[in-house]
CSV table of N, CA and C in Angstrom, one decimal:
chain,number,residue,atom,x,y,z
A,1,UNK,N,0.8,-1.1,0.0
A,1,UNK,CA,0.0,0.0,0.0
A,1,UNK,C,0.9,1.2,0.0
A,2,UNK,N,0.9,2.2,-0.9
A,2,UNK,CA,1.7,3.5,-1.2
A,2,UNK,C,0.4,4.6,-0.3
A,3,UNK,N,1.5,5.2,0.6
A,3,UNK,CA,0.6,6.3,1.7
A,3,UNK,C,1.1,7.6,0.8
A,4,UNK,N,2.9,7.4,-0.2
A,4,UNK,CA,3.1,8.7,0.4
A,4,UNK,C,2.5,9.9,-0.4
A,5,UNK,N,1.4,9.8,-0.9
A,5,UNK,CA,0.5,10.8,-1.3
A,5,UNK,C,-0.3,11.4,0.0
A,6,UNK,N,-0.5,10.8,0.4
A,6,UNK,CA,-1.2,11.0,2.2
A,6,UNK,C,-0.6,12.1,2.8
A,7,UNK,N,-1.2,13.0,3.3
A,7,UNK,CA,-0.3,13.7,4.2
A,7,UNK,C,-1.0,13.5,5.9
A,8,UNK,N,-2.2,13.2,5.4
A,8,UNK,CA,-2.9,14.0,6.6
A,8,UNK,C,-3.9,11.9,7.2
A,9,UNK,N,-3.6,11.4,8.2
A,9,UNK,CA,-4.4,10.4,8.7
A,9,UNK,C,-4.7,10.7,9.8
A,10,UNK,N,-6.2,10.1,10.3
A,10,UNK,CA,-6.7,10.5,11.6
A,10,UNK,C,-7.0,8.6,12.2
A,11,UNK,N,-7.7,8.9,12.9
A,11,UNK,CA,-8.0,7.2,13.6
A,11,UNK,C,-8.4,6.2,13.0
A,12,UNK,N,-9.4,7.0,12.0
A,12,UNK,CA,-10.4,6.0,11.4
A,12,UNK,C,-9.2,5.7,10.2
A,13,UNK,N,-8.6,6.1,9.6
A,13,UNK,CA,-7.4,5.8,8.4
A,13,UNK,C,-6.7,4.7,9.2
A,14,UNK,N,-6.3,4.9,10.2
A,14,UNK,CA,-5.4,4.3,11.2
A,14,UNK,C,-5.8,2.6,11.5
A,15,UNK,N,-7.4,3.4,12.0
A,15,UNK,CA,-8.3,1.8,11.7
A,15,UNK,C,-8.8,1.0,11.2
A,16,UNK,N,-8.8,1.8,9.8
A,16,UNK,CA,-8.7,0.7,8.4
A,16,UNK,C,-7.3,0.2,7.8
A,17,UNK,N,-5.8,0.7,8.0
A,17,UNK,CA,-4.9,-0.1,8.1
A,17,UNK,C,-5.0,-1.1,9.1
A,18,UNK,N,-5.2,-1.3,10.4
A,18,UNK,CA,-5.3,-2.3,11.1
A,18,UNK,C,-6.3,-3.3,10.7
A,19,UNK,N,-7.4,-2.7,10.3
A,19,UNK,CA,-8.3,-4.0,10.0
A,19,UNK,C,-7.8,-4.9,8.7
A,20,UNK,N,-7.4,-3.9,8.0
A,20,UNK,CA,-6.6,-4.7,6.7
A,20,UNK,C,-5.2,-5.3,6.9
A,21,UNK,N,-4.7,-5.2,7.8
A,21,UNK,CA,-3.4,-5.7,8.4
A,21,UNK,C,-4.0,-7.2,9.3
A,22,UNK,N,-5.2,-7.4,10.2
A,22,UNK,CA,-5.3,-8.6,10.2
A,22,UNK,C,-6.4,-9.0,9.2
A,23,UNK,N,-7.0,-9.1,8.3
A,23,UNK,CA,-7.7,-9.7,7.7
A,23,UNK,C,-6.7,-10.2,6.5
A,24,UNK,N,-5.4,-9.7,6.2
A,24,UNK,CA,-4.9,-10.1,5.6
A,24,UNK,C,-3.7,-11.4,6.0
A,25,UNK,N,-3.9,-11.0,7.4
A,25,UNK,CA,-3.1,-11.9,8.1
A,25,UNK,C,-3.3,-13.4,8.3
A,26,UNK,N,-4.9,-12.9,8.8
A,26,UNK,CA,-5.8,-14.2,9.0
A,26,UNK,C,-5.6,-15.2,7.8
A,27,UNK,N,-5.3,-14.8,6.3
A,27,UNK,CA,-5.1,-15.7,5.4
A,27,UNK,C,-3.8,-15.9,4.6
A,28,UNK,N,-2.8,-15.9,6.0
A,28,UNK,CA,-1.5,-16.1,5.8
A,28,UNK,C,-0.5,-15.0,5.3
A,29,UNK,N,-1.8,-13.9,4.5
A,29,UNK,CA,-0.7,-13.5,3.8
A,29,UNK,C,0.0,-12.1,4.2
A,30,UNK,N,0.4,-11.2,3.6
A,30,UNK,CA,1.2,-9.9,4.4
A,30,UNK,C,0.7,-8.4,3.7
A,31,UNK,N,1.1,-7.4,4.8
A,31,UNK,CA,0.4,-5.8,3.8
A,31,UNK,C,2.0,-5.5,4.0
A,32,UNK,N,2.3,-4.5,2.9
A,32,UNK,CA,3.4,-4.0,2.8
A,32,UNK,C,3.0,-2.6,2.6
A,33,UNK,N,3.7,-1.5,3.6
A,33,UNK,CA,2.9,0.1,3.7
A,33,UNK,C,4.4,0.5,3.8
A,34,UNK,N,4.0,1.1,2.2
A,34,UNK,CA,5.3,2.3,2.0
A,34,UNK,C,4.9,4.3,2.0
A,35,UNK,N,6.1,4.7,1.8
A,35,UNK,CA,5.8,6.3,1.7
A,35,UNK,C,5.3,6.8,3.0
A,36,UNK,N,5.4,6.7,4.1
A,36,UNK,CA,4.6,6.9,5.4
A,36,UNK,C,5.8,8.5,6.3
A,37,UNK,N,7.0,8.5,5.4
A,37,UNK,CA,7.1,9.7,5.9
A,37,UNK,C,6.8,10.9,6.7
A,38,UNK,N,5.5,11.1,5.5
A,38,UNK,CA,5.5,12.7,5.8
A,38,UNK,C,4.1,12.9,6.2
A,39,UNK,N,3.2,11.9,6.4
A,39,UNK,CA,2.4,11.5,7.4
A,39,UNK,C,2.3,12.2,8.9
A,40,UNK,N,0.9,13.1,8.8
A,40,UNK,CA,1.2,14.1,9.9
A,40,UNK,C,-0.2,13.5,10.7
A,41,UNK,N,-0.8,13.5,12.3
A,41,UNK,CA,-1.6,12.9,12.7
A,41,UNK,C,-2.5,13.9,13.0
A,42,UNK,N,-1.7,15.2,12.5
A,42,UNK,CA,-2.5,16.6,13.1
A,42,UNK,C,-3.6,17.2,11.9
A,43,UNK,N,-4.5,17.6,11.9
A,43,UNK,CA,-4.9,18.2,10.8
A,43,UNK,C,-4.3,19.3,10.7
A,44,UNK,N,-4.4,19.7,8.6
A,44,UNK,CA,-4.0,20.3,8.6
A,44,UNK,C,-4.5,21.9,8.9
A,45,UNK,N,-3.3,22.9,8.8
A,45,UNK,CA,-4.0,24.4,9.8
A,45,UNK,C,-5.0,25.2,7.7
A,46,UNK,N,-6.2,25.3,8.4
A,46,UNK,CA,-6.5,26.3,7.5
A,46,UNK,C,-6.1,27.8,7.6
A,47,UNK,N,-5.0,28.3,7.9
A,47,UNK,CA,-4.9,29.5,8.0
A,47,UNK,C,-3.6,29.4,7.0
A,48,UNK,N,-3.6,31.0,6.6
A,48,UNK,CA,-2.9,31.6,5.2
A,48,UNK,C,-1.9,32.0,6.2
């Protein structure tokens, strides 16, 4: 899975990596999460 277009993840993002991290597990197989850099947990500021 390529994040690093992503800047911005909150819980529920967070939550659907984890759910996809074991449902993929459950059938042996693996998630691979690249680009995770620049990945900020804050939203971003709307001010100029």
């Amino acid at each position: 899975m390529d994040l690093s277009q992503v800047a911005f993840m909150d819980s529920s993002g967070i939550n659907i990596l984890i759910s996809a991290y074991k449902r993929v597990g459950a059938t042996q197989g693996w998630l691979r999460i690249a680009g995770v850099d620049d990945i900020s947990c804050h939203p971003p500021s709307s001010r100029h």
